[in-house]
XYZ file of C-alpha atoms in Angstrom:
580
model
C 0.000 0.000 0.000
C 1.433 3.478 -1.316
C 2.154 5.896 1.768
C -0.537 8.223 0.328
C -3.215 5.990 0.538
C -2.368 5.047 4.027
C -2.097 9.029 4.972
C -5.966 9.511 3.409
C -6.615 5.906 5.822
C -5.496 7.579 8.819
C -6.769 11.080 8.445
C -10.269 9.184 7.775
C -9.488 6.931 11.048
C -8.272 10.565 12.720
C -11.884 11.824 11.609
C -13.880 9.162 13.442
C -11.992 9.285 16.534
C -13.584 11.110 19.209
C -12.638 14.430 20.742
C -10.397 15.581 23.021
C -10.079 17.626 25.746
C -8.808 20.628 26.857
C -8.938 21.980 30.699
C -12.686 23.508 31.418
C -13.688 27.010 30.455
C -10.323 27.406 28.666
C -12.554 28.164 25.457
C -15.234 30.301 27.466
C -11.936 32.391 29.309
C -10.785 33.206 25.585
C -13.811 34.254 24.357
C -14.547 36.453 27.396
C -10.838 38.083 27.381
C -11.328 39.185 23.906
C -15.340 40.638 24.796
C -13.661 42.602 28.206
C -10.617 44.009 26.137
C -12.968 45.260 22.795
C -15.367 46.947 25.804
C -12.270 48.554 27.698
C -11.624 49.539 24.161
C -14.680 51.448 23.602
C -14.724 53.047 27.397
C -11.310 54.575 26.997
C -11.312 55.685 23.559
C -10.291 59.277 22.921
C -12.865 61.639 21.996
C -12.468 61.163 17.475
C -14.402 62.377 14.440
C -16.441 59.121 14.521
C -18.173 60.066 17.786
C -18.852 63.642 16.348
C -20.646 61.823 13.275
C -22.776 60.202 16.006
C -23.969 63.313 17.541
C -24.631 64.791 14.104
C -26.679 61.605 12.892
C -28.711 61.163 16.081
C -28.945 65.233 16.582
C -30.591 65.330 12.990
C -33.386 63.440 13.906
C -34.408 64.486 17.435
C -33.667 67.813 15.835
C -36.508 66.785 13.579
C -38.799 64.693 15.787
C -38.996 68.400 18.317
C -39.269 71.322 15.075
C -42.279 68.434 13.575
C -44.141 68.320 17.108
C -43.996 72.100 18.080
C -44.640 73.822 14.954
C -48.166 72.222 15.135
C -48.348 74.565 18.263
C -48.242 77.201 15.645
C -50.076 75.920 12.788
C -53.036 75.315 15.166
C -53.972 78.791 14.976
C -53.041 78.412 10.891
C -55.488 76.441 10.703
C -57.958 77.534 12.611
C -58.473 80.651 10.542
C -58.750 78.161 7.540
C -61.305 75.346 8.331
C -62.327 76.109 12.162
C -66.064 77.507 12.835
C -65.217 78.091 16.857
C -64.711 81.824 17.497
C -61.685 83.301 19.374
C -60.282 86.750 19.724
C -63.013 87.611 16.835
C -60.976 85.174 14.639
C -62.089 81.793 13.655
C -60.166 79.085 15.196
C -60.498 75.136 15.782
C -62.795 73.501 18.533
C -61.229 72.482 21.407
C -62.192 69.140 21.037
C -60.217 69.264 17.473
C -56.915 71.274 18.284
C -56.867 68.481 21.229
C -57.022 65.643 18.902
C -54.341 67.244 16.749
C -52.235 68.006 19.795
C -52.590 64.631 21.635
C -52.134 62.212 18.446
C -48.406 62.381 18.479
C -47.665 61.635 22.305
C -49.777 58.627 21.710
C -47.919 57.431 18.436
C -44.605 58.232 20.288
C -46.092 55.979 23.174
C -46.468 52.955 20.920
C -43.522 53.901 18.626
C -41.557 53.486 21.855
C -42.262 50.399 22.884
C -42.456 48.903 19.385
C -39.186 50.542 17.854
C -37.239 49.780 21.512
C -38.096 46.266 21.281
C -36.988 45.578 17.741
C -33.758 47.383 18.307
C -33.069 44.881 21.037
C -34.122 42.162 18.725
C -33.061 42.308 15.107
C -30.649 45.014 15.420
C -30.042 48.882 15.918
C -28.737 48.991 13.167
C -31.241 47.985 11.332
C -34.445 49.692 12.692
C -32.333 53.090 12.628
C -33.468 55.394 9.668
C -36.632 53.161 9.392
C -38.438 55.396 12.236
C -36.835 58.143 10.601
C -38.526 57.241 7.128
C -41.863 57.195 8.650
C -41.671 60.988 10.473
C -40.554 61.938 7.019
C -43.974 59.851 5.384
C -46.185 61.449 8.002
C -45.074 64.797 7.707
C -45.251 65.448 4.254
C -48.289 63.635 3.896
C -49.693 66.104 6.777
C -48.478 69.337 4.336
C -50.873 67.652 1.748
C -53.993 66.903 3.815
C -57.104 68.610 3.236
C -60.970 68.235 3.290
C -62.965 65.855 1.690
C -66.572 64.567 1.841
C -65.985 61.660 4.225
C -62.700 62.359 6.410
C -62.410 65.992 7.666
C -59.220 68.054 7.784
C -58.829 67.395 11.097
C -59.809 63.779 11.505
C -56.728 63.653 8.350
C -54.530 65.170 10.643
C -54.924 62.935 13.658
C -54.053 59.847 11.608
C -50.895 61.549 9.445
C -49.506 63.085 13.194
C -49.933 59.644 15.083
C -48.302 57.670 12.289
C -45.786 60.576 12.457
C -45.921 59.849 15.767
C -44.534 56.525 16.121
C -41.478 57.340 14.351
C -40.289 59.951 16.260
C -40.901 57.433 19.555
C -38.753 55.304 17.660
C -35.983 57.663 17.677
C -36.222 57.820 21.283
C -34.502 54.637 22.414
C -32.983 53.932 19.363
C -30.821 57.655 19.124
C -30.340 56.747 23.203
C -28.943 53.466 22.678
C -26.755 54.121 19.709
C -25.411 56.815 21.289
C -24.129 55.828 24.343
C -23.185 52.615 23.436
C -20.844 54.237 20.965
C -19.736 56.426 23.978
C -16.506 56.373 26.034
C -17.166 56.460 29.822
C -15.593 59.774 30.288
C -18.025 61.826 27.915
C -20.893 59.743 27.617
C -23.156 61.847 29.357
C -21.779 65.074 27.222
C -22.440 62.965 24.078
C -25.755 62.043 24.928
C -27.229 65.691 26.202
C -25.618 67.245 22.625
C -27.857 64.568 21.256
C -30.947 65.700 22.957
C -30.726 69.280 23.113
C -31.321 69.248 19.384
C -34.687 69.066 20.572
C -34.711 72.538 21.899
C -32.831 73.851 18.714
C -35.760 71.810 16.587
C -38.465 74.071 19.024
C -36.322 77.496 17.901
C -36.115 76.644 14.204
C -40.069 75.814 14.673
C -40.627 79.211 16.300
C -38.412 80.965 13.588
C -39.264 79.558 10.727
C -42.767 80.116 11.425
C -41.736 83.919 11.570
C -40.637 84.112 8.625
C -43.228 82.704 6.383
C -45.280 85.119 8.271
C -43.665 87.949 7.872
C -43.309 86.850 4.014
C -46.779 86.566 3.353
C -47.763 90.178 5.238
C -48.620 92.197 2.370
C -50.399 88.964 1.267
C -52.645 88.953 4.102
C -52.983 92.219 4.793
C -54.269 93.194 1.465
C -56.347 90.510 0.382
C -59.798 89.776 0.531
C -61.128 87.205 3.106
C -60.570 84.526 0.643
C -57.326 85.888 -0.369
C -56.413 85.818 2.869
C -57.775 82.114 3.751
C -55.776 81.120 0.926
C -52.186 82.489 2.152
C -52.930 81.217 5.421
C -53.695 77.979 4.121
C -50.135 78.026 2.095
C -48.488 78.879 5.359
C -49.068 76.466 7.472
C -48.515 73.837 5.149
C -45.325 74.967 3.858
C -44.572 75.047 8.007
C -45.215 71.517 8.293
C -43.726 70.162 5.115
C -40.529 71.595 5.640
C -40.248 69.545 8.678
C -38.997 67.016 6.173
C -36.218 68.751 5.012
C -33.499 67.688 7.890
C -34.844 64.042 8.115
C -34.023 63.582 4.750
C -30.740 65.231 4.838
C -30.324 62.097 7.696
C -31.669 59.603 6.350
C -28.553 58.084 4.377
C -26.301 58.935 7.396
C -28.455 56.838 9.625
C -28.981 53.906 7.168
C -25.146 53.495 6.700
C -24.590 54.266 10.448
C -22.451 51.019 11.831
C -23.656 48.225 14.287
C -22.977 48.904 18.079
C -20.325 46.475 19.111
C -22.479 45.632 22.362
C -25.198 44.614 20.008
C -23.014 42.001 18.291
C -21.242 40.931 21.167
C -23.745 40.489 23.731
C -27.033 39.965 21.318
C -25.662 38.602 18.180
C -22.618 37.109 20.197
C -19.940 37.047 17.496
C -17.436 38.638 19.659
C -14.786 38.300 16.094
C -16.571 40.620 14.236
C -16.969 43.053 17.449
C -13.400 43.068 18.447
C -12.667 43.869 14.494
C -15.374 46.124 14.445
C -13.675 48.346 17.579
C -10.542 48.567 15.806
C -11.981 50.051 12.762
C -14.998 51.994 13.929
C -13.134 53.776 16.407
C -9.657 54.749 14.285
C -11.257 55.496 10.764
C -15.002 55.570 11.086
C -15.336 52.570 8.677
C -16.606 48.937 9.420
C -16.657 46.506 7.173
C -19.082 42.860 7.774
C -18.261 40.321 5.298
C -21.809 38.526 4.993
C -20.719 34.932 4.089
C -18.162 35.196 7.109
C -18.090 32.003 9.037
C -18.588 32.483 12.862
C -19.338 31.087 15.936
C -21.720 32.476 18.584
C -20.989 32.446 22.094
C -22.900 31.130 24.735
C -24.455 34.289 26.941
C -27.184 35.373 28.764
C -29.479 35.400 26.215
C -32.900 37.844 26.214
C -36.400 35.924 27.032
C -39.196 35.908 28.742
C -37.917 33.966 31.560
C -34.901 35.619 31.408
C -36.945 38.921 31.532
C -38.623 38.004 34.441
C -35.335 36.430 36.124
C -33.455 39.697 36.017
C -36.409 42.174 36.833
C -37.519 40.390 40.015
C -34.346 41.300 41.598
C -35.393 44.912 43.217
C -31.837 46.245 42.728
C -32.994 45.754 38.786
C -36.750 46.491 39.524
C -36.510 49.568 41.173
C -34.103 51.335 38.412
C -36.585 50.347 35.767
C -39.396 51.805 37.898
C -37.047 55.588 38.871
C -36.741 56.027 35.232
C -40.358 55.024 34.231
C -41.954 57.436 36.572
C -39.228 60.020 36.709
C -40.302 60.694 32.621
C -43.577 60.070 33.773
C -43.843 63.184 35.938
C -41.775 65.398 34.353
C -43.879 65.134 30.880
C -46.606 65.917 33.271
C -45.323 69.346 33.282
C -43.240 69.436 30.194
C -46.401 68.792 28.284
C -48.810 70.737 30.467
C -47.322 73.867 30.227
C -47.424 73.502 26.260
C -51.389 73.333 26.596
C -51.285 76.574 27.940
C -48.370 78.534 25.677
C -51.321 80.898 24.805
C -52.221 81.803 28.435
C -48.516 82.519 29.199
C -47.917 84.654 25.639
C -51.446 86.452 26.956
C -49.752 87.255 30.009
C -46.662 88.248 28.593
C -48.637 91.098 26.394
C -48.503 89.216 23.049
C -51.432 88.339 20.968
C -53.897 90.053 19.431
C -57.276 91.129 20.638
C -58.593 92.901 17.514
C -59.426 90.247 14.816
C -55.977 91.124 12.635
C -54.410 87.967 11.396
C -51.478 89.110 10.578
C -50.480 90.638 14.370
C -51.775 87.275 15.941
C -49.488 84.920 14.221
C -46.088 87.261 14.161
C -46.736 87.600 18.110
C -47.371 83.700 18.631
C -44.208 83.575 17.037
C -42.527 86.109 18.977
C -43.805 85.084 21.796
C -42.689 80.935 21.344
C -39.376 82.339 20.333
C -38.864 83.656 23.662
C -40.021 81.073 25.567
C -37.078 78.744 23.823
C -34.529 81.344 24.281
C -35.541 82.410 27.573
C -35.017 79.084 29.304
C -35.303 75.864 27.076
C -31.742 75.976 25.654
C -30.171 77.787 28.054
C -31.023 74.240 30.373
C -29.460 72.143 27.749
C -26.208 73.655 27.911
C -26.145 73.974 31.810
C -26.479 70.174 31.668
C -23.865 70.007 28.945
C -21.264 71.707 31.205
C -22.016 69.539 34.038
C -23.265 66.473 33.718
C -20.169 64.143 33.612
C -18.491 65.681 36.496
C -22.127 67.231 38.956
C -23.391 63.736 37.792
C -26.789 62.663 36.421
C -28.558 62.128 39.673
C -27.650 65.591 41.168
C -28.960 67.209 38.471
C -32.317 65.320 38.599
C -32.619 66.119 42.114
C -31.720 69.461 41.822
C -34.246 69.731 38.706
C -37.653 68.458 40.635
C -36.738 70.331 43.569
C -36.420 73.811 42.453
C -39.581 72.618 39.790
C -40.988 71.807 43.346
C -40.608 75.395 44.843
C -41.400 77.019 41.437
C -44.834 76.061 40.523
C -45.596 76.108 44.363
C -44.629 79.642 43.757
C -46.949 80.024 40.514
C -49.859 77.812 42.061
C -50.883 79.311 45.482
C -49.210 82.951 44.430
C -50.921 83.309 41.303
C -53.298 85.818 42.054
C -50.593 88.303 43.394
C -48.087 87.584 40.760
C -50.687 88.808 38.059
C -52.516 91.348 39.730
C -50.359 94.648 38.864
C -47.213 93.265 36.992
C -47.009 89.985 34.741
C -43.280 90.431 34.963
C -42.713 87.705 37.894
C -44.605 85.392 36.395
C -42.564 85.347 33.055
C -39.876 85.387 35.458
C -40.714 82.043 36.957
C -42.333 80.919 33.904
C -38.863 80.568 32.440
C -37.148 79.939 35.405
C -39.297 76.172 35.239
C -37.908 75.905 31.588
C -34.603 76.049 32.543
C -34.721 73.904 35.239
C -36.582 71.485 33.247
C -33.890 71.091 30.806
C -31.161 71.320 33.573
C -32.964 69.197 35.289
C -35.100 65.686 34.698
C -36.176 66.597 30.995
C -32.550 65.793 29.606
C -31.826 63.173 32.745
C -34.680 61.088 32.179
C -33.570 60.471 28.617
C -29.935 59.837 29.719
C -30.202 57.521 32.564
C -32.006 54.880 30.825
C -29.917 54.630 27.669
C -27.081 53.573 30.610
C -28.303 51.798 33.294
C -29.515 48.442 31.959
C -27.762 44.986 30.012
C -27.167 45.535 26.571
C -30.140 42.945 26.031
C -32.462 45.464 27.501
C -31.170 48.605 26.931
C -33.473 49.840 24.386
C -36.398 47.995 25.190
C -35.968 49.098 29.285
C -35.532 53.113 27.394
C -38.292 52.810 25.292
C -40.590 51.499 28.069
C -39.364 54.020 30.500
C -40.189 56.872 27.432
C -43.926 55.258 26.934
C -44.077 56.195 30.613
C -43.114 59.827 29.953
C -45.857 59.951 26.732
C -48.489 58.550 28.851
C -47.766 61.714 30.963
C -47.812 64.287 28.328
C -51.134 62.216 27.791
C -52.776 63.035 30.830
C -51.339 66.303 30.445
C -53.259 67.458 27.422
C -56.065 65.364 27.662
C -56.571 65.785 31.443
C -55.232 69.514 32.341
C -56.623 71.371 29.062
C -60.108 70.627 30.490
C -59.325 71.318 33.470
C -58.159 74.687 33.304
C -61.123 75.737 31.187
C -63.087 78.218 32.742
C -66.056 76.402 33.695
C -68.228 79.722 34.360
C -67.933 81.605 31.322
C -70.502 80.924 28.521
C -67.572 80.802 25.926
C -64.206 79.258 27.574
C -62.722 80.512 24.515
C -62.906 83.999 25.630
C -61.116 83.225 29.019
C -58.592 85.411 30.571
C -55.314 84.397 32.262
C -56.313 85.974 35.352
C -57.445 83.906 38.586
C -60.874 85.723 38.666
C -61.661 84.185 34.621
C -59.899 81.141 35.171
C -59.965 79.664 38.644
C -58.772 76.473 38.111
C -54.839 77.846 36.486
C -53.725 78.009 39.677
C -54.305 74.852 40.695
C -52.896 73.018 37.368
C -49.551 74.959 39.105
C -50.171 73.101 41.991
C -50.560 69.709 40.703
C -47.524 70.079 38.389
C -45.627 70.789 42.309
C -46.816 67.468 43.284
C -45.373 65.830 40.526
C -42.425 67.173 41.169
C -42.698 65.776 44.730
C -42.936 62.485 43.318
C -39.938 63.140 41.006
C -37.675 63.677 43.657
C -39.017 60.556 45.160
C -38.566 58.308 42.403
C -34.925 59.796 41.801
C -33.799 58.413 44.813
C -34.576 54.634 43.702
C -31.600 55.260 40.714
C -27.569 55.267 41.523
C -25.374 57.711 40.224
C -24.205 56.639 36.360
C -21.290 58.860 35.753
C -17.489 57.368 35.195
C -19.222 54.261 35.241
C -19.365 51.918 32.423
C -22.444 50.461 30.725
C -21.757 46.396 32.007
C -20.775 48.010 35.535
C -24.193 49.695 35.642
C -26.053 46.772 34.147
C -25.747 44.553 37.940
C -24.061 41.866 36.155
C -20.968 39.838 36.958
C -18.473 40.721 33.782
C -16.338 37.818 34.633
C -17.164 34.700 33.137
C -20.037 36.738 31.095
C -19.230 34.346 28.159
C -19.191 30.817 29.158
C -18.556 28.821 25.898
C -19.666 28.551 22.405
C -22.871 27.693 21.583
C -23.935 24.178 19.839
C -20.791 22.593 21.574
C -19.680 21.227 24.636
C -16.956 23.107 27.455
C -13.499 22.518 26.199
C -14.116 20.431 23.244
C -11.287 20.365 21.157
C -11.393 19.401 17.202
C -8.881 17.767 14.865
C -5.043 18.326 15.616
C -5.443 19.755 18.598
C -7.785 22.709 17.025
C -10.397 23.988 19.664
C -13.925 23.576 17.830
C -15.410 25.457 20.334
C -12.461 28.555 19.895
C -11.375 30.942 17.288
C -8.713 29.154 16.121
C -10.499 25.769 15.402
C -8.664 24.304 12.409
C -12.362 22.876 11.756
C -14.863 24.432 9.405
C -16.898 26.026 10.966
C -20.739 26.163 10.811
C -22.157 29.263 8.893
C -24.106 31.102 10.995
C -27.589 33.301 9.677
């Protein structure tokens, strides 16, 4: 017998033989070395270019998601003067019942956007879902700009379905922008990374506000020298060119988000090819690129793994439990008052001296304008950028406590001293009017989107955020369904006709006053979370790092191939099975 035919005998024989052994966990301790060093990777990482393209990509879109929700604040009015039969000022404006269904259909599609979008992310990918919420605000807010009246659906009745299908893309963006961003985060700036991120959401309010302005002012000699139906005509232009351009910056996004990487978390911990992770650090981090070869060959690693039971398992603990519940009703209260004080923008810009009282068109909208541009200057970004400068050294929890406390004293202040704030001056009241926007915003607004992007396994991240957000919608829910009738002045024949002032409306104090006990509860629920900053994601998750990976899945501890190859390690001299 030729020596080649006895080599093919033996490596047949070799074949058959069974496997080997190395000593236990040798496999599992390889695999979890490599996932620990590509994490300690990401944590230290110097501030590059790559996490500036983050900011810029998630920015865009929350950017987006706040200029497409406020500027219906403004084209409310818009288009009341178009197809509303109400009366208000002596100019014809929508029924309450109407400008709340317009106003309250996006909280509820962010609600279920949310939950939907921050399960999916946890699921198939962040990746993947990212610029597909995005694609729908875009959908729903053009197809808003080209909504009108028809014999069986109403303007309005158009309007609630476009904004809540609106709506549950920009709840997407919620946990998904969260996520993305501060798993892409070092430890040292994460928090700095994140609040850019959201205050795009008070620049989005501005742009709102100023583009608003302008189409205004560019139609004046348009509406101030035309006929009625000249007029209805110009205002009917306006507001749609308002809305429509809210598509502009999501489509400037959209490609940016859609070619936006994987997080390495994501396909370490959830897809569990730690390979393409580790190679995926190296690359993301130094050049920006990443490069997935699909018809690689990997293996997945055995981890915890996200279920039902496993659900359960980790949320019983209380340690777990109770974080999940801070953030959940920390959003919850502040959107009580976030949203609240929205409903009643046109009190406050009444008390502030701006609308108008005499029927002209033209002076109403340029001073709702005015007046919503100085509300965002005043304190809304201002907050942002207090947070900005002190959130990764003050810390997260600090600032939340800080936030519902002075919140606390403030609308206190407004509630039970309304009547002598507003009876010869309005001054203190704009005073502490924008002193509870700042402190919102440097404060619980921006923390309650932080802390939950950070505090949970990278299994639950988004799905824990987006829950926690739903939370904060079902707020602003209550808010403007609950508050807005409410405050109506319950005495006058036509609540439209209300003043600001205690005597006409005797229940705005007390909305102040109930916003105060929210804030109560804030401070309470605060207490339940633990400080996140210099921390790492896996620290803050309440998992044991070591021995997070424990083998490779679809073979047995230490099993060790041909020639001494590992098949359960990287450098199996085995094919290995494609995985899909």
């Amino acid at each position: 017998m030729s020596s080649s035919a006895t080599s093919q005998i033996e490596e047949h024989i070799s074949f058959l033989a069974p496997p080997t052994y190395q000593k236990p966990n040798t496999t599992a301790f390889t695999l979890d070395q490599r996932r620990r060093a590509a994490l300690e990777e990401i944590d230290n990482a110097h501030f590059s270019w790559f996490h500036v393209k983050v900011c810029l990509v998630a920015g865009i879109g929350f950017f987006t998601d706040a200029y497409d929700i406020f500027a219906i604040n403004i084209a409310t009015p818009m288009l009341g003067y178009v197809f509303g039969h109400a009366s208000r000022n002596g100019l014809t404006a929508l029924s309450n019942n109407q400008e709340l269904g317009i106003k309250i259909a996006a909280p509820v599609g962010n609600l279920f956007g949310q939950v939907l979008f921050g399960w999916l992310a946890d699921v198939v990918g962040r990746k993947r879902m990212y610029g597909v919420e995005l694609a729908i605000i875009i959908t729903g807010s053009f197809a808003q700009a080209l909504s009108n009246n028809g014999e069986a659906v109403s303007i309005v009745a158009a309007l609630v379905v476009w904004r809540f299908i609106m709506g549950v893309g920009i709840g997407g963006d919620c946990p998904l922008s969260a996520v993305m961003t501060s798993e892409f985060a070092s430890t040292r700036i994460r928090g700095r990374l994140m609040t850019t991120v959201f205050s795009s959401q008070g620049w989005g309010n501005f742009t709102a506000c100023l583009v608003a302005y302008i189409i205004v002012l560019g139609y004046k000699s348009s509406i101030l020298s035309g006929s009625d139906a000249g007029r209805t005509e110009h205002v009917d232009a306006m507001w749609r060119l308002l809305i429509g351009l809210g598509c502009v910056p999501g489509a400037i996004a959209l490609y940016f988000r859609l070619t936006i990487p994987e997080t390495p978390r994501f396909t370490m911990d959830i897809e569990r090819n730690v390979e393409q992770a580790s190679l995926d650090v190296n690359t993301i981090l130094t050049s920006g690129d990443f490069n997935v070869d699909p018809d690689a060959v990997y293996q997945r690693a055995m981890a915890p793994k996200a279920s039902r039971r496993d659900f359960i398992k980790h949320f019983r603990q209380w340690k777990n439990l109770k974080v999940l519940i801070g953030t959940s009703w920390s959003w919850f209260a502040i959107d009580i008052a976030f949203y609240g004080l929205g409903l009643n923008s046109s009190v406050i810009l009444d008390v502030i001296g701006f609308g108008s009282k005499n029927g002209d068109i033209f002076q109403n909208l340029r001073n709702i304008c005015i007046g919503n541009l100085i509300l965002s200057i005043a304190g809304l970004i201002p907050g942002y950028y207090a947070t900005f400068l002190l959130i990764d050294s003050w810390g997260r929890r600090p600032i939340q406590l800080t936030g519902f406390g002075v919140l606390t004293v403030v609308f206190m202040i407004m509630g039970f001293g309304f009547k002598a704030l507003t009876k010869t001056s309005s001054t203190p009241f704009v005073v502490l009017f924008c002193i509870a926007n700042f402190f919102m915003n440097f404060g619980p607004n921006t923390t309650t989107f932080i802390v939950p992007g950070e505090v949970y396994p990278t299994r639950y991240r988004s799905s824990a955020h987006g829950v926690s957000a739903a939370c904060g919608k079902l707020g602003a829910i209550a808010a403007q369904a609950l508050f807005s009738k409410l405050a109506e002045d319950r005495s006058s024949p036509n609540p439209l006709e209300q003043s600001p002032f205690l005597e006409q409306s005797p229940f705005l104090k007390h909305t102040f006053e109930i916003y105060a006990l929210f804030m109560i509860t804030g401070v309470l629920s605060t207490l339940l979370l633990t400080e996140t900053k210099g921390k790492s994601l896996e620290e803050l998750s309440n998992e044991d790092q070591e021995g997070f990976i424990t083998g490779v899945a679809g073979f047995p501890m230490g099993v060790v191939g041909i020639n001494g190859g590992s098949v359960g390690g990287i450098n199996t001299l085995t094919p290995m099975r494609r995985e899909l």
